[in-house]
Amino acid sequence: MSVNKSRQRLIKWVRRYPLIALSLLAIAYLLGGFSEKDDGLISQQLITTTLYLFVAAVPLGFIIAFVVVGRLGDLENVANKQKESDLNYQDAFDLPSQVMHGYKLAMVTGLTPTLTGLTGDTYLSDAQAICKANSEHIPPVAQCECGFYAYKELADAQFELSINPGAFLLDVDLFGLGFTYKNGYRAESQVVNQLITPKRCMRCRVLPAKVFVKSFKLGYEDTTWWQWQIRCVVCSSSFKPADKLTVEQMSHHLAVKIN
Ligand SMILES: [Zn+2]
Ligand SMILES: [Zn+2]
């Protein structure tokens, strides 16, 4: 199992922990572990010891597991960096070529909707990467971080989406010179094939998502921005018509197919 898969599995278990703890409490209660008289099916002593162990030992286990997984991830990164610096650039035609199809996350921000990476960089649906750190760079440069990134696997992008609920899933093709890194690619140019919207409203998460709305977000250091979400009929009803876009209108603004 890769380091990334272990990390994802670990986070899933951390999310389940409160539910498991509550279930244990309920079972303990039903078995009479909290009754005044010690005549339940199991002794109060046993229940309290088990609960103490669960409350103290399990989070400690999670912390240790995170430290181990983090350390393994660092080692993997170092190994990848070393592999990258082994690349021979003398002849770009020697680089292995492959179709770099992938998935990534983006927010839609701005008065006029614009694709925005999670790091805050905006881009068009068909774009060349620009390096902010060094204007001499034609991204991607091995020692730098520039270039367009994408995950190889849909599952990796979907997992990231579950921890970035304000973002949308993009289906992309990367072109030009590219590197394989950790779980995906970093490349020179990018074409966004499709924006995949969630089936349900991004606010109530119950009713079907129907219409894009923009709301005002307060950022750090007096910065403010508009962020777009797709919502249901109810959660979008208080918005003025000027703050709403249909799926077709959004698709036209972004020049990207939606769903
Ligand atoms: Zn660069
Ligand atoms: Zn809703």
Short mmCIF file of C-alpha atoms and ligand atoms in Angstrom, two decimals:
data_model
loop_
_atom_site.label_atom_id
_atom_site.label_comp_id
_atom_site.label_asym_id
_atom_site.label_seq_id
_atom_site.Cartn_x
_atom_site.Cartn_y
_atom_site.Cartn_z
CA MET A 1 0.00 0.00 0.00
CA SER A 2 1.42 3.41 -0.96
CA VAL A 3 2.06 6.10 1.64
CA ASN A 4 -0.72 8.19 0.17
CA LYS A 5 -3.25 5.34 0.40
CA SER A 6 -2.26 4.77 4.05
CA ARG A 7 -2.74 8.46 4.79
CA GLN A 8 -6.19 8.44 3.17
CA ARG A 9 -7.22 5.32 5.06
CA LEU A 10 -6.00 6.82 8.32
CA ILE A 11 -8.02 10.01 7.81
CA LYS A 12 -11.11 7.93 7.03
CA TRP A 13 -10.71 6.11 10.36
CA VAL A 14 -10.21 9.39 12.24
CA ARG A 15 -13.52 10.54 10.79
CA ARG A 16 -15.24 7.35 11.93
CA TYR A 17 -13.82 7.58 15.44
CA PRO A 18 -16.54 9.80 17.00
CA LEU A 19 -19.22 7.49 15.57
CA ILE A 20 -17.50 4.40 16.96
CA ALA A 21 -17.05 6.10 20.34
CA LEU A 22 -20.76 7.01 20.45
CA SER A 23 -21.78 3.48 19.46
CA LEU A 24 -19.58 2.05 22.21
CA LEU A 25 -21.19 4.39 24.74
CA ALA A 26 -24.64 3.32 23.57
CA ILE A 27 -23.76 -0.38 23.79
CA ALA A 28 -22.25 0.13 27.25
CA TYR A 29 -25.44 1.91 28.34
CA LEU A 30 -27.71 -0.79 26.94
CA LEU A 31 -25.68 -3.51 28.64
CA GLY A 32 -26.24 -1.75 31.93
CA GLY A 33 -22.72 -0.45 32.36
CA PHE A 34 -24.02 2.88 33.72
CA SER A 35 -26.73 1.56 36.04
CA GLU A 36 -26.50 2.46 39.73
CA LYS A 37 -26.70 -1.12 40.87
CA ASP A 38 -23.95 -3.35 39.64
CA ASP A 39 -26.32 -5.92 38.18
CA GLY A 40 -25.83 -5.26 34.44
CA LEU A 41 -24.57 -7.87 32.03
CA ILE A 42 -21.05 -6.55 32.36
CA SER A 43 -19.40 -4.93 35.33
CA GLN A 44 -19.14 -1.15 35.56
CA GLN A 45 -15.45 -1.53 36.24
CA LEU A 46 -14.91 -3.24 32.89
CA ILE A 47 -16.96 -0.63 31.04
CA THR A 48 -15.13 2.34 32.54
CA THR A 49 -11.73 0.76 31.92
CA THR A 50 -12.61 0.00 28.29
CA LEU A 51 -13.95 3.53 27.73
CA TYR A 52 -10.88 5.13 29.31
CA LEU A 53 -8.66 2.99 27.12
CA PHE A 54 -10.68 3.88 24.05
CA VAL A 55 -10.66 7.62 24.75
CA ALA A 56 -6.96 7.75 25.60
CA ALA A 57 -5.28 4.99 23.62
CA VAL A 58 -7.00 5.34 20.25
CA PRO A 59 -6.20 9.06 19.66
CA LEU A 60 -2.64 8.36 20.79
CA GLY A 61 -2.51 5.55 18.22
CA PHE A 62 -3.76 7.97 15.55
CA ILE A 63 -1.07 10.51 16.44
CA ILE A 64 1.68 7.87 16.23
CA ALA A 65 0.29 6.60 12.91
CA PHE A 66 0.25 10.15 11.47
CA VAL A 67 3.85 10.71 12.53
CA VAL A 68 4.91 7.42 10.90
CA VAL A 69 2.97 8.08 7.68
CA GLY A 70 4.30 11.66 7.53
CA ARG A 71 7.86 10.41 7.93
CA LEU A 72 7.38 7.75 5.21
CA GLY A 73 5.93 10.45 2.93
CA ASP A 74 9.02 12.63 3.49
CA LEU A 75 11.31 9.73 2.64
CA GLU A 76 9.30 9.04 -0.52
CA ASN A 77 9.58 12.73 -1.54
CA VAL A 78 13.33 12.69 -1.07
CA ALA A 79 13.56 9.56 -3.22
CA ASN A 80 11.41 11.20 -5.92
CA LYS A 81 13.56 14.37 -5.86
CA GLN A 82 16.67 12.29 -6.37
CA LYS A 83 15.05 10.51 -9.31
CA GLU A 84 14.09 13.88 -10.84
CA SER A 85 17.61 15.23 -10.63
CA ASP A 86 18.76 12.10 -12.49
CA LEU A 87 16.73 13.22 -15.51
CA ASN A 88 18.84 14.07 -18.51
CA TYR A 89 17.65 17.25 -20.23
CA GLN A 90 20.28 17.32 -22.94
CA ASP A 91 17.85 15.76 -25.33
CA ALA A 92 14.17 16.35 -24.57
CA PHE A 93 13.23 13.71 -27.14
CA ASP A 94 14.72 11.05 -24.87
CA LEU A 95 12.07 11.77 -22.24
CA PRO A 96 9.39 9.12 -22.10
CA SER A 97 6.20 10.48 -23.62
CA GLN A 98 2.77 9.49 -22.48
CA VAL A 99 -0.71 10.91 -22.43
CA MET A 100 -0.96 12.87 -19.21
CA HIS A 101 -4.62 12.65 -18.41
CA GLY A 102 -5.60 13.47 -14.88
CA TYR A 103 -7.85 15.06 -12.32
CA LYS A 104 -7.46 18.06 -10.05
CA LEU A 105 -9.37 20.45 -7.85
CA ALA A 106 -10.20 24.07 -8.56
CA MET A 107 -12.38 26.73 -7.05
CA VAL A 108 -14.44 29.10 -9.15
CA THR A 109 -13.86 32.66 -7.95
CA GLY A 110 -14.19 36.26 -9.05
CA LEU A 111 -17.02 38.57 -10.15
CA THR A 112 -16.58 37.01 -13.56
CA PRO A 113 -16.18 33.30 -12.79
CA THR A 114 -12.57 32.17 -13.11
CA LEU A 115 -10.89 28.82 -12.46
CA THR A 116 -8.66 29.17 -9.41
CA GLY A 117 -6.24 26.60 -8.04
CA LEU A 118 -6.24 25.80 -4.33
CA THR A 119 -3.03 27.83 -4.07
CA GLY A 120 -4.89 30.90 -5.42
CA ASP A 121 -3.49 31.00 -8.96
CA THR A 122 -6.10 31.65 -11.62
CA TYR A 123 -5.99 30.10 -15.08
CA LEU A 124 -7.97 29.74 -18.29
CA SER A 125 -9.36 26.44 -19.51
CA ASP A 126 -6.52 26.19 -22.04
CA ALA A 127 -3.30 27.63 -20.65
CA GLN A 128 0.47 27.57 -20.47
CA ALA A 129 1.99 27.43 -17.00
CA ILE A 130 3.89 30.50 -15.78
CA CYS A 131 6.57 30.40 -13.09
CA LYS A 132 6.07 33.02 -10.39
CA ALA A 133 9.39 32.32 -8.71
CA ASN A 134 11.63 32.78 -11.72
CA SER A 135 10.67 34.52 -14.97
CA GLU A 136 13.47 32.66 -16.78
CA HIS A 137 11.70 29.35 -16.19
CA ILE A 138 9.65 27.63 -18.83
CA PRO A 139 7.64 25.35 -16.51
CA PRO A 140 8.02 22.67 -15.43
CA VAL A 141 11.55 22.99 -14.09
CA ALA A 142 12.74 19.98 -12.08
CA GLN A 143 14.17 21.91 -9.12
CA CYS A 144 11.24 24.36 -8.98
CA GLU A 145 7.57 23.82 -8.22
CA CYS A 146 6.19 25.45 -11.35
CA GLY A 147 3.86 23.80 -13.86
CA PHE A 148 0.30 22.50 -13.90
CA TYR A 149 -0.39 19.66 -11.50
CA ALA A 150 -2.88 16.82 -11.77
CA TYR A 151 -3.53 13.52 -10.05
CA LYS A 152 -3.34 10.36 -12.15
CA GLU A 153 -6.15 8.66 -10.29
CA LEU A 154 -9.69 9.97 -9.92
CA ALA A 155 -9.82 8.42 -6.43
CA ASP A 156 -6.93 10.63 -5.21
CA ALA A 157 -8.66 13.78 -6.49
CA GLN A 158 -11.99 12.69 -4.99
CA PHE A 159 -10.32 12.19 -1.64
CA GLU A 160 -8.81 15.70 -1.77
CA LEU A 161 -12.26 16.99 -2.69
CA SER A 162 -13.68 15.45 0.48
CA ILE A 163 -11.34 17.66 2.53
CA ASN A 164 -11.84 20.76 0.31
CA PRO A 165 -15.64 20.96 0.10
CA GLY A 166 -15.67 24.39 -1.62
CA ALA A 167 -13.76 23.09 -4.65
CA PHE A 168 -14.83 21.42 -7.89
CA LEU A 169 -13.36 18.40 -9.62
CA LEU A 170 -11.70 18.99 -13.01
CA ASP A 171 -10.87 16.46 -15.71
CA VAL A 172 -7.71 17.68 -17.47
CA ASP A 173 -5.15 16.78 -20.12
CA LEU A 174 -1.59 17.98 -19.64
CA PHE A 175 0.73 18.57 -22.55
CA GLY A 176 4.31 19.43 -23.34
CA LEU A 177 7.19 18.53 -21.12
CA GLY A 178 5.98 16.79 -17.99
CA PHE A 179 7.23 15.08 -14.87
CA THR A 180 5.69 12.35 -12.88
CA TYR A 181 5.62 13.33 -9.22
CA LYS A 182 4.17 11.63 -6.16
CA ASN A 183 0.63 10.74 -7.33
CA GLY A 184 0.41 12.60 -10.58
CA TYR A 185 1.96 14.89 -13.14
CA ARG A 186 3.45 18.35 -13.36
CA ALA A 187 3.51 19.74 -16.88
CA GLU A 188 3.91 22.68 -19.21
CA SER A 189 0.37 23.26 -20.44
CA GLN A 190 -3.13 22.22 -19.54
CA VAL A 191 -6.52 21.84 -21.17
CA VAL A 192 -9.52 21.50 -18.88
CA ASN A 193 -11.87 18.95 -20.47
CA GLN A 194 -14.65 19.06 -17.96
CA LEU A 195 -15.79 20.49 -14.64
CA ILE A 196 -17.57 17.83 -12.63
CA THR A 197 -20.14 19.32 -10.27
CA PRO A 198 -21.40 17.53 -7.17
CA LYS A 199 -24.81 15.83 -7.54
CA ARG A 200 -26.09 17.57 -4.42
CA CYS A 201 -26.24 21.19 -3.27
CA MET A 202 -22.92 22.45 -1.84
CA ARG A 203 -24.72 24.05 1.10
CA CYS A 204 -27.44 21.71 2.40
CA ARG A 205 -25.91 18.60 0.77
CA VAL A 206 -29.36 17.07 0.46
CA LEU A 207 -31.26 18.52 -2.51
CA PRO A 208 -30.05 18.26 -6.13
CA ALA A 209 -27.56 20.95 -7.25
CA LYS A 210 -29.20 23.22 -9.83
CA VAL A 211 -27.74 26.71 -10.07
CA PHE A 212 -24.43 28.51 -9.51
CA VAL A 213 -24.45 31.36 -6.99
CA LYS A 214 -21.69 33.71 -5.92
CA SER A 215 -21.09 34.78 -2.37
CA PHE A 216 -18.66 37.17 -0.74
CA LYS A 217 -15.77 35.73 1.26
CA LEU A 218 -13.60 37.60 3.71
CA GLY A 219 -9.95 36.72 3.34
CA TYR A 220 -6.76 37.44 5.24
CA GLU A 221 -5.24 40.93 5.28
CA ASP A 222 -8.38 42.77 4.10
CA THR A 223 -8.65 40.73 0.94
CA THR A 224 -12.11 39.71 -0.14
CA TRP A 225 -13.23 37.59 -3.01
CA TRP A 226 -16.27 36.12 -4.67
CA GLN A 227 -16.64 32.39 -4.58
CA TRP A 228 -19.04 30.37 -6.71
CA GLN A 229 -20.94 27.31 -5.49
CA ILE A 230 -23.57 25.15 -7.07
CA ARG A 231 -26.71 25.00 -4.93
CA CYS A 232 -30.23 23.64 -4.84
CA VAL A 233 -33.35 25.67 -5.56
CA VAL A 234 -33.95 26.35 -1.85
CA CYS A 235 -30.40 27.36 -0.89
CA SER A 236 -30.15 29.68 -3.90
CA SER A 237 -33.56 31.34 -3.49
CA SER A 238 -32.28 34.34 -1.49
CA PHE A 239 -29.76 35.32 -4.19
CA LYS A 240 -30.39 38.19 -6.59
CA PRO A 241 -30.61 37.18 -10.28
CA ALA A 242 -27.33 39.06 -10.86
CA ASP A 243 -25.56 36.70 -8.43
CA LYS A 244 -26.77 33.51 -10.14
CA LEU A 245 -25.71 31.61 -13.26
CA THR A 246 -27.24 28.57 -14.90
CA VAL A 247 -25.00 25.59 -15.63
CA GLU A 248 -24.98 26.58 -19.34
CA GLN A 249 -23.99 30.18 -18.53
CA MET A 250 -21.20 28.99 -16.22
CA SER A 251 -19.97 26.57 -18.88
CA HIS A 252 -19.86 29.47 -21.36
CA HIS A 253 -17.95 31.79 -18.93
CA LEU A 254 -15.32 29.19 -18.08
CA ALA A 255 -15.16 27.77 -21.63
CA VAL A 256 -15.39 24.33 -20.05
CA LYS A 257 -17.92 21.54 -20.44
CA ILE A 258 -19.81 21.00 -17.18
CA ASN A 259 -20.80 17.39 -16.36
ZN ZN B 1 9.85 27.71 -11.79
ZN ZN B 2 -29.39 23.23 -0.69
#
